[in-house]
PDB file of C-alpha atoms in Angstrom:
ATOM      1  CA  UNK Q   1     -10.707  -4.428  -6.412  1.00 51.00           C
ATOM      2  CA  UNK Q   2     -12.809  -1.211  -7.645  1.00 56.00           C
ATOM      3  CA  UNK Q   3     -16.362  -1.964  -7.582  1.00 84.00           C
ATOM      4  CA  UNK Q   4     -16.049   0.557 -11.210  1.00 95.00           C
ATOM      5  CA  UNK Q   5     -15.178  -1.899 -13.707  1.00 97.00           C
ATOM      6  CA  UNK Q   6     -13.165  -1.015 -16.870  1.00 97.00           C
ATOM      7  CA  UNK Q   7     -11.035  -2.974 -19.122  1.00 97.00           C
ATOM      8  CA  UNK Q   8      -7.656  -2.842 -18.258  1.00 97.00           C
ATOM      9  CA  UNK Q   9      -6.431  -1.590 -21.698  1.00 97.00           C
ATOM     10  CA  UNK Q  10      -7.233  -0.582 -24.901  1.00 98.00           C
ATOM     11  CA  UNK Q  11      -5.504   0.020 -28.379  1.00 97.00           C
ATOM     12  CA  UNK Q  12      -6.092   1.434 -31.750  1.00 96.00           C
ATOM     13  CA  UNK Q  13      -4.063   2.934 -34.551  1.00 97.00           C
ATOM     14  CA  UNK Q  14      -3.568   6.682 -35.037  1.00 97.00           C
ATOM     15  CA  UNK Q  15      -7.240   8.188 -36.241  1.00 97.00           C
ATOM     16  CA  UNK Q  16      -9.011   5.185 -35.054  1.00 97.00           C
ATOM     17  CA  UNK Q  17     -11.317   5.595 -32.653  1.00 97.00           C
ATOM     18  CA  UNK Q  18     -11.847   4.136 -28.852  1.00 98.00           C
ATOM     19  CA  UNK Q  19     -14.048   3.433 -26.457  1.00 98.00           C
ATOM     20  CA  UNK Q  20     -13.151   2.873 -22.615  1.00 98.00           C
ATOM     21  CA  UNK Q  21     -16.268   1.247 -20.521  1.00 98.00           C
ATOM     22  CA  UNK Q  22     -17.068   1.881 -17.161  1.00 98.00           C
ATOM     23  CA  UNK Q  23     -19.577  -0.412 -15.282  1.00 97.00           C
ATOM     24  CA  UNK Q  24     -21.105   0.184 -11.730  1.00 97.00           C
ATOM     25  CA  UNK Q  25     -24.237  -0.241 -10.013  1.00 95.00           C
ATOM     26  CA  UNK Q  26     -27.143   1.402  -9.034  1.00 94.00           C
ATOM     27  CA  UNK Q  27     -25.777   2.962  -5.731  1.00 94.00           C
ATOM     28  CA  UNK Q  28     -22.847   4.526  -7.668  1.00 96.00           C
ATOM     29  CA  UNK Q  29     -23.134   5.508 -11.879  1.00 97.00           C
ATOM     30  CA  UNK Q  30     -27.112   4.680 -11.648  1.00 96.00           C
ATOM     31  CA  UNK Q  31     -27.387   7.648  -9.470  1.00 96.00           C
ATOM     32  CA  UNK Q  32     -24.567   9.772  -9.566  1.00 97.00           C
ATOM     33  CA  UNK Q  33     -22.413  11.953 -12.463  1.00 97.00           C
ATOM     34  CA  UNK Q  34     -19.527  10.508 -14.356  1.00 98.00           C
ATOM     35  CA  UNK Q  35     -16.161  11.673 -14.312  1.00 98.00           C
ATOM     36  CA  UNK Q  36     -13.430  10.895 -16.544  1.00 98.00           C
ATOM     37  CA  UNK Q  37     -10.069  11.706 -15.674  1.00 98.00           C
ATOM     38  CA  UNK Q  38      -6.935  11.451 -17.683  1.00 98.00           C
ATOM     39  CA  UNK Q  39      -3.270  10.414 -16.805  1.00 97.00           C
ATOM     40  CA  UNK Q  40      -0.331  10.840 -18.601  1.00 97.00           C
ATOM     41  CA  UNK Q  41       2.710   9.160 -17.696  1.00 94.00           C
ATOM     42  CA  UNK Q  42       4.713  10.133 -14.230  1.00 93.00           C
ATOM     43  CA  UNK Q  43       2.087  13.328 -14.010  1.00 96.00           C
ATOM     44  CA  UNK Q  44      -1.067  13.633 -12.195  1.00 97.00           C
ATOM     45  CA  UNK Q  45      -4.546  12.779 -13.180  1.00 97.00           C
ATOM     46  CA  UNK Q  46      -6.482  15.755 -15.485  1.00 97.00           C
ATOM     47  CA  UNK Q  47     -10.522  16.209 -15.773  1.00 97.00           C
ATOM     48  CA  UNK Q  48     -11.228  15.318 -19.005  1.00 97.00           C
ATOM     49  CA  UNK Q  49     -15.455  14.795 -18.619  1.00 98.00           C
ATOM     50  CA  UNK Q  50     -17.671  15.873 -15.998  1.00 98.00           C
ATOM     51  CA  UNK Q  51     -21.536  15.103 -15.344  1.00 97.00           C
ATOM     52  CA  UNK Q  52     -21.436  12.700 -17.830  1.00 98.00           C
ATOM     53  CA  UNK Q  53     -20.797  14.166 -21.059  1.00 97.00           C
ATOM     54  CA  UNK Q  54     -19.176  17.852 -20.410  1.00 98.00           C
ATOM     55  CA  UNK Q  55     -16.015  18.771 -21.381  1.00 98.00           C
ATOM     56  CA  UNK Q  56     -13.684  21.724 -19.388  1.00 96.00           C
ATOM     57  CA  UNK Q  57     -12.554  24.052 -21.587  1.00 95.00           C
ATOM     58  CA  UNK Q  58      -9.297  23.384 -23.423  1.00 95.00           C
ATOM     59  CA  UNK Q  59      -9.922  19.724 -23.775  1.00 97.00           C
ATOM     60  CA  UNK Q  60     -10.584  18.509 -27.231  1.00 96.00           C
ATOM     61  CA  UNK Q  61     -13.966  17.516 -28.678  1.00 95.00           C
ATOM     62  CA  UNK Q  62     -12.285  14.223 -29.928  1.00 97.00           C
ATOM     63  CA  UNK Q  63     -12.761  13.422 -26.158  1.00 98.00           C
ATOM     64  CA  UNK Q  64     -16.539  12.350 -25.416  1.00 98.00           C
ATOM     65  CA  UNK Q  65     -18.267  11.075 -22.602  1.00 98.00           C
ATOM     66  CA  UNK Q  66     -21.656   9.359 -22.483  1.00 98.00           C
ATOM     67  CA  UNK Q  67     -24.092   7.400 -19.424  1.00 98.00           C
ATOM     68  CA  UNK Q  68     -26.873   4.809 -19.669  1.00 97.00           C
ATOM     69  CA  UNK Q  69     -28.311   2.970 -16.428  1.00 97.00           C
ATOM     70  CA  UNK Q  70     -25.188   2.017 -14.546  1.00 97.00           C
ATOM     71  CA  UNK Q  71     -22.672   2.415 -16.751  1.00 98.00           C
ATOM     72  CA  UNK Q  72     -20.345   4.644 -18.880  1.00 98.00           C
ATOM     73  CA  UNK Q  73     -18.176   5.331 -21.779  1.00 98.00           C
ATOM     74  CA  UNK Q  74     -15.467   7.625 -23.096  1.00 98.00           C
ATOM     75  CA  UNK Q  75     -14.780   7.574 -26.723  1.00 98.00           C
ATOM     76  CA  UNK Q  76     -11.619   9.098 -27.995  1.00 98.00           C
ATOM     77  CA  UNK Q  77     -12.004   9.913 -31.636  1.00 97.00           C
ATOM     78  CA  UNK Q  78      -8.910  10.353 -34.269  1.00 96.00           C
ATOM     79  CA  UNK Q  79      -6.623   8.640 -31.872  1.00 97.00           C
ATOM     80  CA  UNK Q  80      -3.461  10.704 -31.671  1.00 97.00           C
ATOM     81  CA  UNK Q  81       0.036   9.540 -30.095  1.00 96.00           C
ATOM     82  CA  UNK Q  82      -0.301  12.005 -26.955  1.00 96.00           C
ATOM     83  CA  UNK Q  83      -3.218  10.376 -26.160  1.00 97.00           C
ATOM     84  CA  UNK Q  84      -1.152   7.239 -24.761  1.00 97.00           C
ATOM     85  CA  UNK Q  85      -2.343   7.766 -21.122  1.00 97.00           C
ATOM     86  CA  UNK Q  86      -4.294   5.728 -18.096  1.00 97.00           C
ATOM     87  CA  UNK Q  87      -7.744   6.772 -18.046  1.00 98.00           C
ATOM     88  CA  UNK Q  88      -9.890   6.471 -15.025  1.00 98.00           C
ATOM     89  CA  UNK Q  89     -13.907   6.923 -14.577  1.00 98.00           C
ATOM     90  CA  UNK Q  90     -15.279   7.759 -11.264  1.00 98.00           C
ATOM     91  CA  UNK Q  91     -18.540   8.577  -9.301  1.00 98.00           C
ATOM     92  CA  UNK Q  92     -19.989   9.297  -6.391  1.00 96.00           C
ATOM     93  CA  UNK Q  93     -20.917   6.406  -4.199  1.00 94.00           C
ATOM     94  CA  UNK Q  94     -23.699   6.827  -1.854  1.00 93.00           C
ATOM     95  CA  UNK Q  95     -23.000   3.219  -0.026  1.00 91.00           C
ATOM     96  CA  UNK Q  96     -19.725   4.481   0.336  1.00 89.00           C
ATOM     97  CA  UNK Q  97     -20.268   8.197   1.194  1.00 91.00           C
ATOM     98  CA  UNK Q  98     -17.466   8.837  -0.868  1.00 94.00           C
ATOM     99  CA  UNK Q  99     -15.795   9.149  -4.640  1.00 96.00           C
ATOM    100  CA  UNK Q 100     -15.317   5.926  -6.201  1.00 97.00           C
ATOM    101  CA  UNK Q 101     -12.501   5.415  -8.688  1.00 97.00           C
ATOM    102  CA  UNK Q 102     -12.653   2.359 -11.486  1.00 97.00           C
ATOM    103  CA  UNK Q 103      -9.413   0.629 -11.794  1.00 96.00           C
ATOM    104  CA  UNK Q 104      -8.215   2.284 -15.063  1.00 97.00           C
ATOM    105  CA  UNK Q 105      -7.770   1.360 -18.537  1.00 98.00           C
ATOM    106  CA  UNK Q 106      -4.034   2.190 -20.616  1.00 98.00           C
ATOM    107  CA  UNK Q 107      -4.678   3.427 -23.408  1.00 98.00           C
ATOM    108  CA  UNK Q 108      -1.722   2.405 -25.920  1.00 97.00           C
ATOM    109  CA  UNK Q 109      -1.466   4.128 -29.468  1.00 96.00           C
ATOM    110  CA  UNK Q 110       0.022   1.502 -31.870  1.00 94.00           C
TER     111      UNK Q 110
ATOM    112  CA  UNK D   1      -5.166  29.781 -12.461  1.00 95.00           C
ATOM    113  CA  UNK D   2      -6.538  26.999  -9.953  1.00 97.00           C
ATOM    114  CA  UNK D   3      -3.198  26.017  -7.983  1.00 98.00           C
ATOM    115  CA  UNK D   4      -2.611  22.806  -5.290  1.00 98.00           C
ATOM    116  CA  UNK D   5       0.452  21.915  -4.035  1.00 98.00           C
ATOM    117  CA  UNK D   6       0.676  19.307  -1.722  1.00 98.00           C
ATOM    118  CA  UNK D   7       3.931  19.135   0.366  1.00 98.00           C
ATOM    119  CA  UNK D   8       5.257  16.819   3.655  1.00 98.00           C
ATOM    120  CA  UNK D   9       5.668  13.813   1.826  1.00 97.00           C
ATOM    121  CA  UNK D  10       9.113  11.647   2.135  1.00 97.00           C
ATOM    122  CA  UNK D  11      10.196   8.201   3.786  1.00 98.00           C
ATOM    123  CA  UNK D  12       8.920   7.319   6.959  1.00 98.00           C
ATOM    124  CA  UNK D  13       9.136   4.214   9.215  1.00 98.00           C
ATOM    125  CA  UNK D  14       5.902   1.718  10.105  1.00 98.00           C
ATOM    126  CA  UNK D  15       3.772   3.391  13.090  1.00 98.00           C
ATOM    127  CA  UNK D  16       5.242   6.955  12.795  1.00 98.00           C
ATOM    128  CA  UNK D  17       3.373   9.834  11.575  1.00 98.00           C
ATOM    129  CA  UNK D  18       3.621  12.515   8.910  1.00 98.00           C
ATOM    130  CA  UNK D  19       1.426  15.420   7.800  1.00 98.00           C
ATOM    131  CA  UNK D  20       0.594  16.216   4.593  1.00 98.00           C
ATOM    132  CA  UNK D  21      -0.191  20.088   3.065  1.00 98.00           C
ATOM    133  CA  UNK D  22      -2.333  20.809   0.197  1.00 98.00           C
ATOM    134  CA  UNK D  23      -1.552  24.725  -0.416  1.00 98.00           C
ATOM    135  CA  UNK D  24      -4.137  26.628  -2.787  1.00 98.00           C
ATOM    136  CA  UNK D  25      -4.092  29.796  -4.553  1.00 98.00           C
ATOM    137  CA  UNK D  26      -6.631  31.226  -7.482  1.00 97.00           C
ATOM    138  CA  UNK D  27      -9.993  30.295  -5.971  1.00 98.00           C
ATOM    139  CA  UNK D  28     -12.239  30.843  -2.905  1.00 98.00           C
ATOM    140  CA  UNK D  29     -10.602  28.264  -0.817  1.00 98.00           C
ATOM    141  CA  UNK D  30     -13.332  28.410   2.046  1.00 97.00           C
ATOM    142  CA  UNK D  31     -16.231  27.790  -0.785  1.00 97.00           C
ATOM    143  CA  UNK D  32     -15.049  24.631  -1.220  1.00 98.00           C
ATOM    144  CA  UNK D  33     -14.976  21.090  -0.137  1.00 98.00           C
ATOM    145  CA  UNK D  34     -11.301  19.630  -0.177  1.00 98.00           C
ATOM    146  CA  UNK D  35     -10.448  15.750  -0.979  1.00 98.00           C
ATOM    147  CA  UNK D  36      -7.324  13.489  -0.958  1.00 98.00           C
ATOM    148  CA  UNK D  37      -7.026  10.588  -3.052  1.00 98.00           C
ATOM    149  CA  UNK D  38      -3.827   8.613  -2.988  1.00 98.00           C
ATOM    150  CA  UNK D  39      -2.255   6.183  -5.495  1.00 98.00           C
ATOM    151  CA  UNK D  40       0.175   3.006  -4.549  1.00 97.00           C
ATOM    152  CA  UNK D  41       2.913   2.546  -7.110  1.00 96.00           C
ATOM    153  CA  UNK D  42       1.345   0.842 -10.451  1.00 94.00           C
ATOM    154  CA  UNK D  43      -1.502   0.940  -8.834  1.00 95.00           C
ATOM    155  CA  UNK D  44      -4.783   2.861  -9.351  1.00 94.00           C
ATOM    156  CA  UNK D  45      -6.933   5.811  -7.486  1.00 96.00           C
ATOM    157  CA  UNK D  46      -7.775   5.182  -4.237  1.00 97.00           C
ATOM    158  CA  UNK D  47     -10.506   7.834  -1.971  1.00 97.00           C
ATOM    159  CA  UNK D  48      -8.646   8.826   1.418  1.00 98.00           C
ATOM    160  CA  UNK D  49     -11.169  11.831   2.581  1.00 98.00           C
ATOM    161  CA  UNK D  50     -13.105  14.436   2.165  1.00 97.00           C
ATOM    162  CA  UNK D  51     -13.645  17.350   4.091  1.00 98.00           C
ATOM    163  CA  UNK D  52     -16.409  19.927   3.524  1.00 97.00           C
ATOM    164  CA  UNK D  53     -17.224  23.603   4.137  1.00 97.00           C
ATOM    165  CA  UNK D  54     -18.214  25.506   6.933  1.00 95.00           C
ATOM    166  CA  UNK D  55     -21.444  25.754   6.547  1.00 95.00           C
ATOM    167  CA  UNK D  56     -21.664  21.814   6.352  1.00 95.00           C
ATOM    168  CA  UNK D  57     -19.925  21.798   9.585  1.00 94.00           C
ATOM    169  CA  UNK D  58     -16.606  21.078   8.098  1.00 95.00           C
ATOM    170  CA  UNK D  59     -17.840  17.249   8.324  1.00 96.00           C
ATOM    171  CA  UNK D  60     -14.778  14.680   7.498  1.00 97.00           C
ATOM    172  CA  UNK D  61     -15.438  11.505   5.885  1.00 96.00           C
ATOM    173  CA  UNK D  62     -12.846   8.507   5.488  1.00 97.00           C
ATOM    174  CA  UNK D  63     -11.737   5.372   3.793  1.00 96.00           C
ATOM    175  CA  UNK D  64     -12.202   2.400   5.744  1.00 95.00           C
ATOM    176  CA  UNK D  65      -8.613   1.466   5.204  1.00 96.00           C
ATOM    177  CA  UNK D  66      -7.507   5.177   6.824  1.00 98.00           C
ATOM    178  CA  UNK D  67     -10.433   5.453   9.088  1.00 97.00           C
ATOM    179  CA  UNK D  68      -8.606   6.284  13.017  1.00 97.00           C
ATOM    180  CA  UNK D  69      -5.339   6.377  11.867  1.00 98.00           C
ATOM    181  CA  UNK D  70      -5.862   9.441   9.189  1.00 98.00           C
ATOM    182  CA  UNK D  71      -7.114  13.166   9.996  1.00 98.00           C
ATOM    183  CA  UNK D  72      -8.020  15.538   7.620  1.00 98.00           C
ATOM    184  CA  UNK D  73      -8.502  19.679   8.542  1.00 98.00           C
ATOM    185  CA  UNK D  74      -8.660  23.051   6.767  1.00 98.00           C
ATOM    186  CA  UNK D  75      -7.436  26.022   7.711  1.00 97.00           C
ATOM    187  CA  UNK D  76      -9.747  28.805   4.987  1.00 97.00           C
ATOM    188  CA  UNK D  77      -7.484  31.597   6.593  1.00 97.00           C
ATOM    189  CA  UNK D  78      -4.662  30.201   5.002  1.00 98.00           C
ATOM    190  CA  UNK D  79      -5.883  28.186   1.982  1.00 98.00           C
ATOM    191  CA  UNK D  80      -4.612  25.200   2.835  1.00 98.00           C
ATOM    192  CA  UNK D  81      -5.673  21.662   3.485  1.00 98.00           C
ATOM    193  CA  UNK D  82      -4.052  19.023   5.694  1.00 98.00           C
ATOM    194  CA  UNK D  83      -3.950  15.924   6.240  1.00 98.00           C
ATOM    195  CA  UNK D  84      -2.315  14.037   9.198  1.00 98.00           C
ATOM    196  CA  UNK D  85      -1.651  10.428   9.049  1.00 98.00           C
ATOM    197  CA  UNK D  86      -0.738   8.341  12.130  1.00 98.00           C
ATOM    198  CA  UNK D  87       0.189   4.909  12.686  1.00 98.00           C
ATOM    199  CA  UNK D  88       1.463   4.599   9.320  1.00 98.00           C
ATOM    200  CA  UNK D  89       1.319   0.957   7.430  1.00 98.00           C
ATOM    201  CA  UNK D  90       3.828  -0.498   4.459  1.00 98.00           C
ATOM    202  CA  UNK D  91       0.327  -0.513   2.192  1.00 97.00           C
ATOM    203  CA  UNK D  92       0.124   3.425   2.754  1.00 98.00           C
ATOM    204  CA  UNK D  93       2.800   3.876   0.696  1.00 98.00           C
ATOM    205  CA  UNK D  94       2.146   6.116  -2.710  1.00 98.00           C
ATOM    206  CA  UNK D  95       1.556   9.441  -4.255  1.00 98.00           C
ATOM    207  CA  UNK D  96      -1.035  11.580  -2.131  1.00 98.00           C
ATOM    208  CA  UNK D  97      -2.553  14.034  -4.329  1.00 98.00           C
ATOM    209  CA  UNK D  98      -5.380  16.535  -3.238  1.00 98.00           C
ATOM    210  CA  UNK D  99      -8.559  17.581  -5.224  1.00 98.00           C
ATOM    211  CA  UNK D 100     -10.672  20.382  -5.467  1.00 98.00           C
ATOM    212  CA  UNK D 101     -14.300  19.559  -4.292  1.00 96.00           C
ATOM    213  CA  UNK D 102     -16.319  16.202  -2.710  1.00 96.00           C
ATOM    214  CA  UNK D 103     -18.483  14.780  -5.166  1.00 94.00           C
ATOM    215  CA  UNK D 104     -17.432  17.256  -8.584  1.00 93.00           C
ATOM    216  CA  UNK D 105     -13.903  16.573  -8.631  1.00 96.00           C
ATOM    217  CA  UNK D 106     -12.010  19.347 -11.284  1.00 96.00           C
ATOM    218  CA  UNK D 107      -8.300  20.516 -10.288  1.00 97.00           C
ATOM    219  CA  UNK D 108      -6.239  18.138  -8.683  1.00 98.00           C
ATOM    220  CA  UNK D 109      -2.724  18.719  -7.413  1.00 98.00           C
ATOM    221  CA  UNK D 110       0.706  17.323  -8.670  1.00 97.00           C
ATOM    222  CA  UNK D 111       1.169  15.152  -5.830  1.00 98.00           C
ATOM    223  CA  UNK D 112       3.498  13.944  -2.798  1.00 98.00           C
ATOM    224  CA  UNK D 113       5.431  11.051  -2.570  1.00 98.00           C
ATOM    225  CA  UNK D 114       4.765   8.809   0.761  1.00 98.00           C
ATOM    226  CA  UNK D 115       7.025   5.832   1.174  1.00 98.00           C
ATOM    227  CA  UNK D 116       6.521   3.809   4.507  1.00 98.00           C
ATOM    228  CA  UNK D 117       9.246   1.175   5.105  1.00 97.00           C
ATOM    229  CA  UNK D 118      12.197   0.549   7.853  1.00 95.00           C
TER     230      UNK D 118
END
């Protein structure tokens, strides 16, 4: 059981938008920057935030990440088909001394 | 173009051992910490290790659940990152996959299949 809560999925029609939470605690998001990661079926997870609210380059600005307190959010705006993917948040965790991984939400594009 | 390509992974029987490669190419391997995450089948991201730079003493931190039983080592003269697991259990079955950094993941690698079972 991840101590980074999200909802296990999430839907909306294409151009909707969406909003994936990520809850934690003090010794984890309240302290630490945000990653969100992105996983597309049978391929390995991709960066798609860092520290909170950056994007790498070559990910689209429909893709946003935000922090307040403990927890977290990633909004995907004008939802597109390809965007049908698991999306994980994760932090450091300085009770753990190591990365922390929420459980992951499925994103599903209706 | 940031590269990692894990290799070693395949079927293996309860209480053997298997190591794991991470080979890197299109950074400075030695500037950077190195971390393995693995992920059971259906299942979600799980932390195995982390193992930092030289000039942090190339300190190793583990999982509880991998902690005695799991190694992890660099070798900068070669750009690659290993990790060795030992007394192998059914639940360590899934896709290893190795990271870029300790606490800023970026690039992560495409993955190797682990399955532990007689």
């Amino acid at each position: 059981q991840s101590v980074l809560t999200q909802p296990p999925s999430a839907s909306g029609t294409p151009g909707q938008r969406v909003t994936i939470s990520c809850s934690g605690s003090s010794s984890n998001i309240g302290s630490n920057s945000v990653y969100w990661y992105q996983q597309l079926p049978g391929t390995a997870p991709k960066l798609l935030v860092y520290s909170n609210n950056q994007r790498p380059s070559g990910v689209p600005d429909r893709f946003s990440g935000s922090k307040s307190g403990t927890s977290a959010s990633l909004a995907i705006s004008g939802l597109r088909s390809e965007d049908e993917a698991d999306y994980y948040c994760a932090t450091w965790d300085d009770s753990l001394s190591g990365p922390l991984f929420g459980g992951g939400t499925k994103v599903t594009v209706l | 173009e940031v590269q990692l390509v894990e290799s070693g992974g395949g079927l293996v029987q309860p209480g053997r051992s298997l190591r794991l490669s991470c080979t890197t190419s299109g950074f400075t391997f030695g500037e950077y910490p190195m971390t393995w995450v693995r992920q059971a089948p259906g299942k979600g991201l799980e932390w195995v290790g982390s193992i930092r730079t030289k000039p942090y003493g190339e300190t190793i931190e583990y999982a509880a659940s991998v902690k005695g039983r799991f190694t992890i080592s660099r070798d900068d003269s070669k750009n690659i990152a290993y990790l060795q697991m030992n007394s192998l259990k059914t639940e360590d079955t899934a896709v290893y996959y190795c990271l870029r950094g300790r606490k800023n993941l970026d690039y992560w690698g495409q993955g190797t299949l682990v399955t532990v079972s007689s």
